[in-house]
């Protein structure tokens, strides 16, 4: 990853060398980096869709895709071609502009979080000093996209789905933010790079196990995955907020879900699992590989939960959020506060 | 706060909906996500089966029975065949081996039907994994049917005076294998769904059906037994050779969704018990009594019912002495059981309604006929 920084620097010097002023050069570099991140996320997506189907097959004792490409790996490209080839149906009496931009908004909000996620030392688009805050803020704006989709569709199932999303996201944003607060108290920083650096010796999952648990549960709700996939609720709401979407617009919602999934897994890896720090002194393996390993470990957990449990009820979801997770995370904050205070007393 | 009212809306639940178990349509009046009124609409699958029976000979109508409740064809056929046998007065001429085979088929079919119930109820709560688990053993049972009858879902296996063909040599070893794995599979089903806290939270105390209400609606089968009605035709009005078998009739008291679920799960275990006994005692001999090629029952009428996987399935046949039934009426359990849903759904959350509906174990082919 140091190599990566060196490359970026060399490229910048080369641009300046051929006579491009500093500002356009910087814009060009950032544009290329943004494209790299998008390509990275979309590549992950291909793997994820394949992985999810294979995992589902494994858990549910069935076969899964196995016809196209090795072990069915080419299933996703074929699906994409199929989806792109589908007619873009927009029903009558929908709120057309809102309907159209909703899916794009969903994808945009999901991908914007990636601006602050470091995949290795220096492998970050913008090392904001309020990175964590930014991530939480951007993550919650996704709600609007879902409510837009649900409301604009002029369909009662979609409307109920949209409303469920709003209730769910609002309830789970609070414990999600609270669960990360303990880390901020320990490190005294909101910058994700600094949080990773602070985990050189011990990963935060150990002192913050409660927070990790709360974060994990909230992330499932935030990404709208089972058993908290109430907004989609296939069995009662058919498909929830995206019931009227077809073809590429539907695909964008799916892409948004997976993008969000990778993002929350990456944040979990960064904040709780030591980011690119290697465990057991295995530093000869590059940090990027470690980071990817940890992200996929989290994704594996998410998939495990999804394919094991049945869906919860709306009121139970609210109960878990307000009556269990919020007190739990508040308790964690108190404990962390005491811990940090005692540590400072001892350390002087 | 109680003065604040939300605007009610109508939600068309079905007929094209993933959780209506066919083409059921319920028009829900909803306040938020709570149902304040429910109106059943049925008839989208109407095939005029009763009329068809009246324009065909008795024998020609046997294959149609498999299409009534298409996940328990054997039981439908058994009910019809026994009714006609009663009408002809040949019920006691059925060879012993044929009676045993009928019991084996009926109980296998009951397990298969309950497995479809288990799977689809799990799926109605987004439990994809239990869904495939249930279908796994059901498929093994359908394999057995294929060995015996040559077809999997619509067996066309029962005949007046016995069954169409004897079991081939592969059948009994395959049945043994199934009986051996069933206890372990049952453990697996319970492990993945029954013990799950989310599942229990979603089913316990949901959509309770009191004993009185169940009686008033004429609910039968597992749904009634979950409400404390201890009645099973196999034990209380035994037909065929059911009085020779030892089995329990699972009964629960609260009649909520969980009880309706657990009664069916327990019934599967009891069916395995019956199958074990039938497997041990299966005698040798013919499988078909000597009955005339063209059935012409004497004029008169008869009603006979059996314990179907979903309740009491009865056939009422009026004969005028010709080769075709003068009138044939089917009293199907699902048709009766679905009626209670209108009342049951009121006050339920949409999510609960889906599960409560699944717990009634409806098959629309039998309701619409």
mmCIF file of C-alpha atoms in Angstrom, chain A residues 36-263:
data_model
loop_
_atom_site.group_PDB
_atom_site.id
_atom_site.type_symbol
_atom_site.label_atom_id
_atom_site.label_comp_id
_atom_site.label_asym_id
_atom_site.label_seq_id
_atom_site.Cartn_x
_atom_site.Cartn_y
_atom_site.Cartn_z
ATOM 1 C CA UNK A 36 -10.945 2.932 -8.959
ATOM 2 C CA UNK A 37 -13.164 2.834 -5.853
ATOM 3 C CA UNK A 38 -16.312 2.383 -7.945
ATOM 4 C CA UNK A 39 -14.658 -0.396 -9.931
ATOM 5 C CA UNK A 40 -13.493 -1.977 -6.687
ATOM 6 C CA UNK A 41 -17.001 -1.868 -5.228
ATOM 7 C CA UNK A 42 -18.584 -3.261 -8.386
ATOM 8 C CA UNK A 43 -16.001 -6.037 -8.566
ATOM 9 C CA UNK A 44 -16.875 -6.932 -5.009
ATOM 10 C CA UNK A 45 -20.471 -6.995 -6.053
ATOM 11 C CA UNK A 46 -19.852 -9.687 -8.644
ATOM 12 C CA UNK A 47 -18.127 -11.813 -6.049
ATOM 13 C CA UNK A 48 -20.823 -11.091 -3.478
ATOM 14 C CA UNK A 49 -23.772 -12.017 -5.635
ATOM 15 C CA UNK A 50 -22.046 -15.260 -6.496
ATOM 16 C CA UNK A 51 -21.009 -15.840 -2.898
ATOM 17 C CA UNK A 52 -24.469 -15.136 -1.536
ATOM 18 C CA UNK A 53 -26.045 -17.641 -3.885
ATOM 19 C CA UNK A 54 -23.421 -20.246 -3.123
ATOM 20 C CA UNK A 55 -23.775 -19.658 0.611
ATOM 21 C CA UNK A 56 -27.536 -19.789 0.380
ATOM 22 C CA UNK A 57 -27.242 -23.058 -1.459
ATOM 23 C CA UNK A 58 -24.848 -24.396 1.142
ATOM 24 C CA UNK A 59 -27.029 -23.449 4.102
ATOM 25 C CA UNK A 60 -30.247 -24.543 2.491
ATOM 26 C CA UNK A 61 -28.831 -27.838 1.276
ATOM 27 C CA UNK A 62 -29.177 -27.221 -2.431
ATOM 28 C CA UNK A 63 -26.905 -26.705 -5.421
ATOM 29 C CA UNK A 64 -26.782 -23.051 -6.376
ATOM 30 C CA UNK A 65 -25.515 -21.669 -9.682
ATOM 31 C CA UNK A 66 -23.218 -24.169 -11.371
ATOM 32 C CA UNK A 67 -23.801 -23.889 -15.082
ATOM 33 C CA UNK A 68 -22.216 -20.671 -16.306
ATOM 34 C CA UNK A 69 -18.470 -20.519 -15.877
ATOM 35 C CA UNK A 70 -16.459 -22.277 -13.188
ATOM 36 C CA UNK A 71 -18.802 -23.068 -10.263
ATOM 37 C CA UNK A 72 -21.387 -20.747 -11.773
ATOM 38 C CA UNK A 73 -19.182 -17.694 -11.423
ATOM 39 C CA UNK A 74 -20.414 -16.171 -14.667
ATOM 40 C CA UNK A 75 -24.007 -16.216 -13.476
ATOM 41 C CA UNK A 76 -23.841 -12.597 -12.376
ATOM 42 C CA UNK A 77 -22.660 -11.138 -15.710
ATOM 43 C CA UNK A 78 -25.433 -13.078 -17.390
ATOM 44 C CA UNK A 79 -27.946 -11.728 -14.892
ATOM 45 C CA UNK A 80 -26.718 -8.227 -15.587
ATOM 46 C CA UNK A 81 -27.148 -8.690 -19.323
ATOM 47 C CA UNK A 82 -30.633 -10.005 -18.671
ATOM 48 C CA UNK A 83 -31.528 -7.074 -16.455
ATOM 49 C CA UNK A 84 -30.158 -4.522 -18.888
ATOM 50 C CA UNK A 85 -32.136 -6.144 -21.631
ATOM 51 C CA UNK A 86 -35.400 -5.826 -19.770
ATOM 52 C CA UNK A 87 -37.948 -3.231 -20.623
ATOM 53 C CA UNK A 88 -37.851 -0.211 -18.369
ATOM 54 C CA UNK A 89 -41.422 -0.255 -17.181
ATOM 55 C CA UNK A 90 -42.732 2.832 -15.428
ATOM 56 C CA UNK A 91 -46.340 2.362 -14.374
ATOM 57 C CA UNK A 92 -48.957 4.996 -14.991
ATOM 58 C CA UNK A 93 -49.762 7.483 -12.244
ATOM 59 C CA UNK A 94 -46.404 7.193 -10.546
ATOM 60 C CA UNK A 95 -44.577 10.325 -9.543
ATOM 61 C CA UNK A 96 -42.273 10.017 -12.521
ATOM 62 C CA UNK A 97 -39.304 12.237 -11.606
ATOM 63 C CA UNK A 98 -39.183 10.940 -8.034
ATOM 64 C CA UNK A 99 -39.668 7.379 -9.227
ATOM 65 C CA UNK A 100 -36.805 7.723 -11.663
ATOM 66 C CA UNK A 101 -34.237 9.300 -9.383
ATOM 67 C CA UNK A 102 -35.020 7.165 -6.346
ATOM 68 C CA UNK A 103 -32.980 4.173 -7.495
ATOM 69 C CA UNK A 104 -30.091 6.409 -8.504
ATOM 70 C CA UNK A 105 -30.212 8.109 -5.107
ATOM 71 C CA UNK A 106 -30.124 4.729 -3.384
ATOM 72 C CA UNK A 107 -26.978 3.773 -5.244
ATOM 73 C CA UNK A 108 -25.333 7.180 -4.829
ATOM 74 C CA UNK A 109 -25.834 7.321 -1.081
ATOM 75 C CA UNK A 110 -24.490 3.814 -0.763
ATOM 76 C CA UNK A 111 -21.361 4.533 -2.745
ATOM 77 C CA UNK A 112 -20.663 7.951 -1.203
ATOM 78 C CA UNK A 113 -19.780 6.350 2.109
ATOM 79 C CA UNK A 114 -16.777 4.793 0.403
ATOM 80 C CA UNK A 115 -15.040 8.170 0.243
ATOM 81 C CA UNK A 116 -13.731 7.774 3.788
ATOM 82 C CA UNK A 117 -13.152 4.035 4.053
ATOM 83 C CA UNK A 118 -9.457 3.117 4.052
ATOM 84 C CA UNK A 119 -8.613 -0.216 2.452
ATOM 85 C CA UNK A 120 -4.989 0.025 3.465
ATOM 86 C CA UNK A 121 -2.597 2.601 4.776
ATOM 87 C CA UNK A 122 -3.147 5.664 2.614
ATOM 88 C CA UNK A 123 -5.573 3.777 0.364
ATOM 89 C CA UNK A 124 -8.341 6.218 1.044
ATOM 90 C CA UNK A 125 -10.056 8.757 -1.135
ATOM 91 C CA UNK A 126 -10.227 11.471 1.475
ATOM 92 C CA UNK A 127 -8.898 11.019 4.976
ATOM 93 C CA UNK A 128 -11.496 13.243 6.652
ATOM 94 C CA UNK A 129 -10.890 14.068 10.280
ATOM 95 C CA UNK A 130 -14.620 13.426 10.828
ATOM 96 C CA UNK A 131 -14.639 10.287 8.690
ATOM 97 C CA UNK A 132 -16.772 8.209 11.017
ATOM 98 C CA UNK A 133 -19.346 10.956 11.400
ATOM 99 C CA UNK A 134 -19.450 11.388 7.638
ATOM 100 C CA UNK A 135 -20.021 7.683 7.112
ATOM 101 C CA UNK A 136 -22.928 7.545 9.558
ATOM 102 C CA UNK A 137 -24.454 10.712 8.104
ATOM 103 C CA UNK A 138 -24.219 9.513 4.512
ATOM 104 C CA UNK A 139 -25.473 6.055 5.446
ATOM 105 C CA UNK A 140 -28.664 7.483 6.898
ATOM 106 C CA UNK A 141 -29.484 9.539 3.823
ATOM 107 C CA UNK A 142 -30.194 6.259 2.031
ATOM 108 C CA UNK A 143 -33.498 6.240 3.876
ATOM 109 C CA UNK A 144 -34.736 9.093 1.747
ATOM 110 C CA UNK A 145 -34.141 7.118 -1.421
ATOM 111 C CA UNK A 146 -36.190 4.200 -0.113
ATOM 112 C CA UNK A 147 -39.018 6.434 1.068
ATOM 113 C CA UNK A 148 -38.956 8.206 -2.297
ATOM 114 C CA UNK A 149 -39.217 4.894 -4.119
ATOM 115 C CA UNK A 150 -41.998 3.682 -1.872
ATOM 116 C CA UNK A 151 -43.991 6.876 -2.081
ATOM 117 C CA UNK A 152 -43.543 7.568 -5.782
ATOM 118 C CA UNK A 153 -44.533 4.070 -6.885
ATOM 119 C CA UNK A 154 -48.230 4.697 -6.184
ATOM 120 C CA UNK A 155 -48.517 1.183 -4.866
ATOM 121 C CA UNK A 156 -49.698 0.266 -1.397
ATOM 122 C CA UNK A 157 -47.158 -2.482 -0.920
ATOM 123 C CA UNK A 158 -44.388 -0.079 -1.917
ATOM 124 C CA UNK A 159 -45.761 2.621 0.363
ATOM 125 C CA UNK A 160 -45.822 0.269 3.335
ATOM 126 C CA UNK A 161 -42.291 -0.827 2.486
ATOM 127 C CA UNK A 162 -41.090 2.745 2.297
ATOM 128 C CA UNK A 163 -42.694 3.609 5.622
ATOM 129 C CA UNK A 164 -41.195 0.539 7.235
ATOM 130 C CA UNK A 165 -37.750 1.576 5.983
ATOM 131 C CA UNK A 166 -38.169 5.030 7.448
ATOM 132 C CA UNK A 167 -39.180 3.660 10.848
ATOM 133 C CA UNK A 168 -36.457 1.052 10.818
ATOM 134 C CA UNK A 169 -33.618 3.301 9.701
ATOM 135 C CA UNK A 170 -34.489 6.046 12.150
ATOM 136 C CA UNK A 171 -34.645 3.564 15.017
ATOM 137 C CA UNK A 172 -31.370 1.923 14.196
ATOM 138 C CA UNK A 173 -29.317 5.004 13.295
ATOM 139 C CA UNK A 174 -29.197 5.964 16.958
ATOM 140 C CA UNK A 175 -27.755 2.749 18.409
ATOM 141 C CA UNK A 176 -25.456 2.494 15.370
ATOM 142 C CA UNK A 177 -23.956 5.883 16.111
ATOM 143 C CA UNK A 178 -23.859 5.138 19.838
ATOM 144 C CA UNK A 179 -22.090 1.841 19.270
ATOM 145 C CA UNK A 180 -19.244 3.648 17.517
ATOM 146 C CA UNK A 181 -19.027 6.329 20.175
ATOM 147 C CA UNK A 182 -17.023 4.159 22.556
ATOM 148 C CA UNK A 183 -14.264 3.851 19.957
ATOM 149 C CA UNK A 184 -14.238 7.610 19.500
ATOM 150 C CA UNK A 185 -13.896 8.051 23.259
ATOM 151 C CA UNK A 186 -10.914 5.699 23.377
ATOM 152 C CA UNK A 187 -9.082 7.104 20.380
ATOM 153 C CA UNK A 188 -10.215 10.685 20.708
ATOM 154 C CA UNK A 189 -10.554 10.865 16.952
ATOM 155 C CA UNK A 190 -13.170 10.466 14.259
ATOM 156 C CA UNK A 191 -10.619 9.820 11.537
ATOM 157 C CA UNK A 192 -10.734 6.225 10.377
ATOM 158 C CA UNK A 193 -6.997 6.148 9.685
ATOM 159 C CA UNK A 194 -6.240 7.205 13.240
ATOM 160 C CA UNK A 195 -8.698 4.651 14.599
ATOM 161 C CA UNK A 196 -6.852 1.897 12.747
ATOM 162 C CA UNK A 197 -3.495 3.193 13.931
ATOM 163 C CA UNK A 198 -4.754 3.079 17.507
ATOM 164 C CA UNK A 199 -5.390 -0.666 17.106
ATOM 165 C CA UNK A 200 -1.765 -1.628 16.523
ATOM 166 C CA UNK A 201 -1.636 -3.576 19.769
ATOM 167 C CA UNK A 202 -5.173 -4.588 20.529
ATOM 168 C CA UNK A 203 -8.228 -4.652 18.281
ATOM 169 C CA UNK A 204 -11.195 -2.707 19.575
ATOM 170 C CA UNK A 205 -13.477 -5.711 19.326
ATOM 171 C CA UNK A 206 -11.994 -6.931 22.635
ATOM 172 C CA UNK A 207 -12.608 -3.894 24.858
ATOM 173 C CA UNK A 208 -15.735 -3.009 22.882
ATOM 174 C CA UNK A 209 -17.409 -6.378 22.447
ATOM 175 C CA UNK A 210 -20.836 -5.009 23.415
ATOM 176 C CA UNK A 211 -20.456 -2.209 20.916
ATOM 177 C CA UNK A 212 -19.427 -4.676 18.245
ATOM 178 C CA UNK A 213 -22.511 -6.745 18.881
ATOM 179 C CA UNK A 214 -24.743 -3.673 18.758
ATOM 180 C CA UNK A 215 -23.018 -2.462 15.622
ATOM 181 C CA UNK A 216 -23.479 -5.840 13.966
ATOM 182 C CA UNK A 217 -27.208 -5.940 14.678
ATOM 183 C CA UNK A 218 -27.699 -2.323 13.611
ATOM 184 C CA UNK A 219 -25.766 -2.923 10.405
ATOM 185 C CA UNK A 220 -28.120 -5.722 9.443
ATOM 186 C CA UNK A 221 -31.018 -3.327 9.920
ATOM 187 C CA UNK A 222 -29.211 -0.551 8.080
ATOM 188 C CA UNK A 223 -28.478 -2.710 5.078
ATOM 189 C CA UNK A 224 -32.036 -4.063 5.030
ATOM 190 C CA UNK A 225 -30.924 -7.653 5.135
ATOM 191 C CA UNK A 226 -32.571 -10.646 6.756
ATOM 192 C CA UNK A 227 -33.838 -11.086 9.433
ATOM 193 C CA UNK A 228 -34.458 -7.323 9.357
ATOM 194 C CA UNK A 229 -35.440 -7.063 5.693
ATOM 195 C CA UNK A 230 -38.847 -5.701 6.589
ATOM 196 C CA UNK A 231 -38.810 -2.992 3.968
ATOM 197 C CA UNK A 232 -38.508 -5.642 1.301
ATOM 198 C CA UNK A 233 -40.718 -8.140 3.125
ATOM 199 C CA UNK A 234 -41.220 -10.430 0.158
ATOM 200 C CA UNK A 235 -43.755 -12.613 1.939
ATOM 201 C CA UNK A 236 -46.100 -9.847 2.990
ATOM 202 C CA UNK A 237 -45.192 -6.830 0.835
ATOM 203 C CA UNK A 238 -44.208 -8.775 -2.291
ATOM 204 C CA UNK A 239 -41.016 -6.743 -2.696
ATOM 205 C CA UNK A 240 -41.733 -3.644 -0.642
ATOM 206 C CA UNK A 241 -40.426 -0.340 -1.875
ATOM 207 C CA UNK A 242 -39.044 -1.645 -5.178
ATOM 208 C CA UNK A 243 -42.070 -3.673 -6.197
ATOM 209 C CA UNK A 244 -42.718 -1.482 -9.249
ATOM 210 C CA UNK A 245 -39.111 -1.305 -10.397
ATOM 211 C CA UNK A 246 -37.801 -3.418 -13.227
ATOM 212 C CA UNK A 247 -34.656 -3.923 -15.236
ATOM 213 C CA UNK A 248 -31.773 -1.610 -14.524
ATOM 214 C CA UNK A 249 -33.684 0.458 -11.968
ATOM 215 C CA UNK A 250 -34.283 -2.641 -9.905
ATOM 216 C CA UNK A 251 -30.646 -3.634 -10.394
ATOM 217 C CA UNK A 252 -29.550 -0.310 -8.934
ATOM 218 C CA UNK A 253 -31.417 -1.081 -5.714
ATOM 219 C CA UNK A 254 -29.710 -4.431 -5.538
ATOM 220 C CA UNK A 255 -26.338 -2.854 -6.232
ATOM 221 C CA UNK A 256 -27.053 -0.310 -3.500
ATOM 222 C CA UNK A 257 -27.802 -3.046 -0.994
ATOM 223 C CA UNK A 258 -24.575 -4.886 -1.702
ATOM 224 C CA UNK A 259 -22.522 -1.696 -1.811
ATOM 225 C CA UNK A 260 -23.920 -0.803 1.574
ATOM 226 C CA UNK A 261 -23.178 -4.293 2.823
ATOM 227 C CA UNK A 262 -19.522 -4.084 1.805
ATOM 228 C CA UNK A 263 -19.304 -0.597 3.298
#
